[in-house]
CSV table of C-alpha atoms in Angstrom, one decimal:
chain,number,residue,atom,x,y,z
K,1,ALA,CA,-59.3,-61.9,-77.0
K,2,TYR,CA,-55.7,-61.6,-75.8
K,3,ILE,CA,-56.0,-57.9,-75.3
K,4,ASN,CA,-59.3,-58.3,-73.4
K,5,LYS,CA,-57.7,-60.9,-71.2
K,6,ALA,CA,-54.7,-58.7,-70.4
K,7,ALA,CA,-56.9,-55.6,-69.7
K,8,MET,CA,-59.3,-57.6,-67.6
K,9,ILE,CA,-56.4,-59.0,-65.4
K,10,CYS,CA,-55.0,-55.5,-64.9
K,11,TYR,CA,-58.4,-54.0,-64.2
K,12,CYS,CA,-59.3,-56.6,-61.6
K,13,MET,CA,-55.9,-56.3,-59.9
K,14,MET,CA,-56.3,-52.5,-59.6
K,15,ASN,CA,-59.8,-52.9,-58.2
K,16,ILE,CA,-58.9,-55.6,-55.7
K,17,VAL,CA,-56.0,-53.5,-54.4
K,18,LEU,CA,-58.3,-50.5,-54.0
K,19,ALA,CA,-60.9,-52.5,-52.3
K,20,GLY,CA,-58.3,-53.9,-49.9
K,21,ALA,CA,-57.1,-50.4,-49.2
K,22,TYR,CA,-60.6,-49.2,-48.3
K,23,ILE,CA,-61.2,-52.2,-46.1
K,24,LEU,CA,-58.0,-51.4,-44.3
K,25,GLU,CA,-59.2,-47.8,-43.8
K,26,PHE,CA,-62.4,-49.3,-42.3
K,27,VAL,CA,-60.3,-51.5,-40.0
K,28,LYS,CA,-58.4,-48.4,-38.9
K,29,GLU,CA,-61.7,-46.6,-38.3
K,30,LEU,CA,-60.9,-44.0,-40.9
K,31,ARG,CA,-64.0,-44.7,-43.0
K,32,GLY,CA,-67.6,-45.7,-42.2
K,33,ILE,CA,-69.1,-49.0,-43.1
K,34,GLY,CA,-71.5,-47.3,-45.7
K,35,TYR,CA,-68.7,-45.6,-47.5
K,36,VAL,CA,-66.6,-48.7,-47.6
K,37,LEU,CA,-69.5,-50.9,-48.9
K,38,LEU,CA,-70.2,-48.4,-51.6
K,39,MET,CA,-66.5,-48.4,-52.7
K,40,LEU,CA,-66.5,-52.2,-52.7
K,41,THR,CA,-69.5,-52.1,-54.9
K,42,LEU,CA,-67.8,-49.7,-57.3
K,43,THR,CA,-64.7,-51.9,-57.5
K,44,LEU,CA,-65.5,-55.6,-57.0
K,45,VAL,CA,-68.9,-55.7,-58.8
K,46,PRO,CA,-67.5,-54.4,-62.1
K,47,ALA,CA,-64.5,-56.6,-61.8
K,48,VAL,CA,-66.7,-59.7,-61.5
K,49,GLY,CA,-68.9,-58.4,-64.3
K,50,THR,CA,-65.9,-58.1,-66.7
K,51,ILE,CA,-64.7,-61.6,-65.9
K,52,VAL,CA,-68.2,-63.0,-66.6
K,53,LEU,CA,-68.5,-61.1,-69.9
K,54,TYR,CA,-65.0,-62.2,-70.9
K,55,PHE,CA,-65.7,-65.9,-70.5
K,56,LEU,CA,-69.1,-65.5,-72.2
K,57,ASN,CA,-67.4,-64.0,-75.3
K,58,LYS,CA,-63.6,-63.5,-75.2
K,59,LYS,CA,-63.6,-61.3,-78.3
K,60,ASN,CA,-66.4,-58.9,-77.1
K,61,LYS,CA,-65.8,-55.2,-77.7
K,62,ILE,CA,-68.0,-54.0,-74.8
K,63,ASN,CA,-65.6,-55.0,-72.0
K,64,LYS,CA,-63.4,-52.0,-72.6
K,65,TYR,CA,-66.3,-49.6,-72.3
K,66,ILE,CA,-67.5,-51.3,-69.1
K,67,MET,CA,-64.1,-51.2,-67.6
K,68,GLY,CA,-63.5,-47.5,-68.6
K,69,GLY,CA,-66.9,-46.3,-67.5
K,70,CYS,CA,-67.0,-48.2,-64.2
K,71,PHE,CA,-63.4,-47.1,-63.3
K,72,LEU,CA,-64.2,-43.5,-64.1
K,73,THR,CA,-67.3,-43.7,-61.9
K,74,MET,CA,-65.3,-45.1,-59.0
K,75,TYR,CA,-62.5,-42.6,-59.7
K,76,ALA,CA,-64.9,-39.6,-59.6
K,77,PHE,CA,-66.5,-40.9,-56.4
K,78,ALA,CA,-63.1,-41.4,-54.7
K,79,LEU,CA,-61.8,-38.1,-56.0
K,80,PHE,CA,-64.7,-36.0,-54.7
K,81,THR,CA,-65.1,-37.7,-51.3
K,82,THR,CA,-61.5,-38.1,-50.1
K,83,ASN,CA,-59.3,-35.7,-48.2
K,84,SER,CA,-56.1,-37.0,-49.7
K,85,GLY,CA,-54.4,-34.9,-52.3
K,86,TYR,CA,-53.0,-38.0,-54.1
K,87,THR,CA,-56.2,-39.8,-55.0
K,88,TYR,CA,-55.9,-38.4,-58.5
K,89,THR,CA,-53.1,-40.9,-59.1
K,90,TYR,CA,-55.6,-43.8,-59.1
K,91,ILE,CA,-56.2,-43.1,-62.8
K,92,PHE,CA,-52.6,-43.5,-64.0
K,93,PRO,CA,-52.5,-47.4,-64.0
K,94,MET,CA,-55.9,-47.4,-65.8
K,95,LEU,CA,-54.7,-45.1,-68.5
K,96,VAL,CA,-51.8,-47.5,-69.2
K,97,VAL,CA,-54.4,-50.3,-69.6
K,98,VAL,CA,-56.4,-48.1,-72.0
K,99,ALA,CA,-53.4,-48.0,-74.3
K,100,LEU,CA,-53.6,-51.8,-74.7
K,101,PHE,CA,-56.6,-51.4,-77.1
K,102,SER,CA,-54.8,-49.1,-79.6
K,103,ASP,CA,-58.1,-47.2,-80.0
K,104,VAL,CA,-57.4,-43.5,-80.4
K,105,TRP,CA,-60.9,-42.3,-79.8
K,106,TYR,CA,-61.2,-44.4,-76.7
K,107,SER,CA,-58.0,-42.9,-75.4
K,108,VAL,CA,-59.1,-39.4,-76.2
K,109,ILE,CA,-62.5,-39.8,-74.5
K,110,GLY,CA,-60.9,-41.4,-71.4
K,111,GLY,CA,-58.2,-38.7,-71.3
K,112,VAL,CA,-60.6,-35.8,-71.7
K,113,LEU,CA,-62.9,-37.1,-69.0
K,114,THR,CA,-59.9,-37.5,-66.7
K,115,LEU,CA,-58.9,-33.9,-67.3
K,116,ILE,CA,-62.5,-32.7,-66.7
K,117,LEU,CA,-62.8,-34.7,-63.4
K,118,ASN,CA,-59.5,-33.4,-62.1
K,119,GLY,CA,-60.3,-29.8,-63.2
K,120,ILE,CA,-63.6,-29.9,-61.3
K,121,ASP,CA,-61.8,-31.4,-58.2
K,122,ILE,CA,-59.1,-28.7,-58.4
K,123,LEU,CA,-61.7,-25.9,-58.6
K,124,VAL,CA,-63.6,-27.3,-55.6
K,125,ARG,CA,-60.5,-27.6,-53.5
K,126,ALA,CA,-59.3,-24.2,-54.5
K,127,GLY,CA,-62.7,-22.8,-53.5
K,128,ALA,CA,-62.3,-24.5,-50.1
K,129,GLY,CA,-59.0,-22.7,-49.7
K,130,GLU,CA,-56.7,-25.9,-49.8
K,131,TYR,CA,-54.1,-24.2,-52.0
K,132,GLY,CA,-53.2,-21.4,-49.6
K,133,THR,CA,-49.7,-22.4,-48.9
K,134,PRO,CA,-46.6,-22.6,-51.2
K,135,GLU,CA,-46.3,-26.3,-50.6
K,136,ALA,CA,-49.9,-26.8,-51.6
K,137,VAL,CA,-49.4,-24.8,-54.8
K,138,THR,CA,-46.4,-26.9,-55.6
K,139,ASP,CA,-48.4,-30.1,-55.2
K,140,LEU,CA,-51.1,-28.6,-57.4
K,141,GLU,CA,-48.6,-27.8,-60.1
K,142,ILE,CA,-47.2,-31.4,-59.9
K,143,ARG,CA,-50.8,-32.7,-60.1
K,144,ILE,CA,-51.7,-30.7,-63.2
K,145,ALA,CA,-48.4,-31.5,-65.0
K,146,GLY,CA,-48.7,-35.1,-64.2
K,147,VAL,CA,-52.3,-35.6,-65.3
K,148,VAL,CA,-51.8,-33.5,-68.5
K,149,PHE,CA,-48.6,-35.3,-69.6
K,150,VAL,CA,-50.0,-38.7,-68.9
K,151,VAL,CA,-53.1,-38.0,-70.9
K,152,ILE,CA,-51.1,-36.5,-73.8
K,153,PHE,CA,-48.6,-39.4,-73.8
K,154,LEU,CA,-51.5,-41.9,-73.7
K,155,ILE,CA,-53.1,-40.4,-76.8
K,156,LEU,CA,-49.7,-40.2,-78.6
K,157,ILE,CA,-48.8,-43.8,-77.7
K,158,THR,CA,-52.2,-45.1,-78.7
K,159,ALA,CA,-51.9,-43.4,-82.1
K,160,CYS,CA,-48.4,-44.8,-82.6
K,161,LEU,CA,-49.6,-48.3,-81.6
K,162,ASN,CA,-52.5,-48.0,-83.9
K,163,LYS,CA,-50.3,-47.0,-86.8
K,164,ILE,CA,-47.9,-49.8,-86.1
K,165,SER,CA,-50.7,-52.3,-86.0
K,166,THR,CA,-52.1,-51.0,-89.3
K,167,ARG,CA,-48.7,-51.2,-91.0
K,168,ARG,CA,-48.1,-54.7,-89.7
K,169,LEU,CA,-51.6,-55.8,-91.0
K,170,GLY,CA,-50.7,-54.2,-94.3
K,171,ARG,CA,-47.5,-56.2,-94.5
K,172,VAL,CA,-49.3,-59.4,-93.6
K,173,GLN,CA,-51.8,-58.7,-96.3
K,174,GLU,CA,-49.0,-58.1,-98.9
K,175,GLU,CA,-47.3,-61.3,-97.9
K,176,LYS,CA,-50.6,-63.2,-98.2
K,177,ASP,CA,-51.2,-61.7,-101.7
K,178,LYS,CA,-47.7,-62.7,-102.7
K,179,ALA,CA,-48.3,-66.2,-101.4
K,180,TYR,CA,-51.6,-66.4,-103.4
K,181,ARG,CA,-49.9,-65.2,-106.5
K,182,SER,CA,-47.1,-67.7,-106.1
K,183,LEU,CA,-49.6,-70.5,-105.5
K,184,ALA,CA,-51.5,-69.4,-108.6
K,185,ASP,CA,-48.3,-69.4,-110.7
K,186,THR,CA,-47.4,-72.9,-109.3
K,187,LEU,CA,-50.9,-74.2,-110.2
K,188,ALA,CA,-50.6,-72.7,-113.6
K,189,LEU,CA,-47.2,-74.3,-114.1
K,190,SER,CA,-48.6,-77.6,-112.8
K,191,THR,CA,-51.4,-77.4,-115.3
K,192,ARG,CA,-49.1,-76.8,-118.2
K,193,ILE,CA,-46.8,-79.7,-117.1
K,194,SER,CA,-49.9,-82.0,-116.8
K,195,ASP,CA,-51.0,-80.9,-120.3
K,196,GLY,CA,-47.5,-81.6,-121.6
K,197,ILE,CA,-47.5,-85.0,-120.0
K,198,ALA,CA,-50.9,-85.8,-121.5
K,199,VAL,CA,-49.7,-84.8,-125.0
K,200,ALA,CA,-46.4,-86.8,-124.6
K,201,THR,CA,-48.4,-89.8,-123.4
K,202,GLU,CA,-50.7,-89.5,-126.4
K,203,LYS,CA,-47.7,-89.3,-128.8
K,204,MET,CA,-46.1,-92.3,-127.1
K,205,GLY,CA,-49.3,-94.2,-127.6
K,206,SER,CA,-49.4,-93.2,-131.3
K,207,LEU,CA,-45.7,-94.2,-131.6
K,208,GLY,CA,-46.4,-97.6,-129.9
K,209,GLU,CA,-49.3,-98.2,-132.4
K,210,SER,CA,-47.0,-97.3,-135.3
K,211,VAL,CA,-44.3,-99.6,-134.0
K,212,THR,CA,-46.8,-102.4,-133.6
């Protein structure tokens, strides 16, 4: 529940900021109303949906898939329809959020899809002749290195967090087993003491009768 809450807050913040940025582009007459409305649908609707699902069941496991799938959909749309060469950076904050779940396969799937989308976009831009200058090639190299390293680090960090969580749970289980064993020993000792007191009481009763 705590992880879902943190991820939901981050996801909603990102989507609100992106929605605001595209509204600003509409105000500056850089985007049409149809494009901006579609982008708002891809950002604000999933954000509201994740909030509703969270409050319906704070421990649900479906929210992370909704967040990941909807963000990748929005990311792909923005990536393939923009003229900016820096739209690929939208995914970086989301990949940080993905690490929260400590789910290796979830991180691998998200990372691989990120690489595929960026690869397709690079090929399309290369076919359009956008990398014809040395500066553009340098930007391309930075983009490839940035995306690849972020994805690799995401998977490694997720694996480390998962291992740390597993070890901590193992230690907690060991401590719990020790506590149970200690409690069992204490109860056994209490039982023996109670039996001894019963025997002593019986003997004192017998002694009292003898004295009488």
